[in-house]
């Protein structure tokens, strides 16, 4: 195993260079801590056609442009993201963290994990194009507003799918819950609440879904009926990228979202988490806020500043 390109033990290693990781780096660098950022370059934010709820962008901003701005900000303080994936994270005998980048080893006193999450993707023909043009959306908190007066489908079994259908129906639109055969296991008061919210339920199994830039999202049901929508929200859940933390014993929910305290500390001493990988609302503003809290807590936990 070769040595790291970093000469010393870092005050903090930030893993993941989406909004959370980049903001954490800005804070730590401005606290004059030795910090490095390792990023595999697959931020969820890169999928955002244009976000309209991020602080200080009244006309919205394209996800990739936002990431470029955040990177530029971090680089002002000497942070050069290292494009690599951390393969494993372990503790050394002298109580440091050691990250293995598949050849390079990085040692740090503390770690902030900002590795994000992945949406469970449905099988949709033309999914990428659908995401780009807003026919497929993953986040009604982000863009439910944009669905006003449109025909909206929410795809997902009871639990996730049902809650999301009820949430989306608050935007003066026409919502159908594609319940994937799970309607029978829904409590009657929940069905009533859907009805009150004006949500239709299509209970059969969708056998094919296709995005067509002109026609919309076509959903073919098992009985050969075709349903047509302007927007489809898959609500199939997320997988939080917390394996590096749970491998060290960090507590997490079933979907991998890490438990954190009010300072973004995980249950593993010295290990913090911010952004989608940590408990909380999966939003850019939240990721930035959590990163600021985590970085400040890291700074306060370390002995006097080191450079
Ligand atoms: C289509 C879509 C639209 C959205 N719209 C909005 C919106 O309008 N407003 C809003 O607030 N939010 C929106 N979101 C959500 C937003 O993108 C996320 O909340 C945000 O990106 C979370 O930031 P993060 O830094 O926690 O994670 P991410 O941005 O996902 O970054 C995590 C980074 O960690 C890296 N990584 C993972 N594992 C490793 C590893 N082992 N080693 C090194 N690097 C690793 C990944 O490659 C990635 O670059 C949207 C998401 C999607 C998919």
XYZ file of N, CA and C in Angstrom, residues 20 46 144 159 177 188 202 229 257 282:
30
model
N -22.867 19.034 1.048
C -22.478 18.888 2.459
C -20.956 18.896 2.605
N -26.090 16.714 -9.028
C -25.780 16.812 -10.458
C -26.986 16.451 -11.328
N -42.451 20.051 -5.711
C -43.909 19.880 -5.764
C -44.575 21.132 -6.320
N -47.086 2.970 2.615
C -45.941 3.485 3.361
C -45.399 4.655 2.563
N -52.168 7.754 -7.271
C -51.197 6.896 -6.577
C -51.154 5.535 -7.269
N -58.085 1.899 6.653
C -59.199 2.622 6.034
C -59.093 4.134 6.262
N -54.637 3.822 -8.414
C -54.596 2.787 -9.458
C -53.834 1.624 -8.841
N -49.433 10.742 -17.781
C -49.174 11.774 -16.766
C -48.185 12.809 -17.296
N -29.752 5.408 6.797
C -29.578 6.806 7.220
C -29.012 6.841 8.645
N -33.731 15.604 3.315
C -32.722 15.532 2.255
C -32.823 16.740 1.328
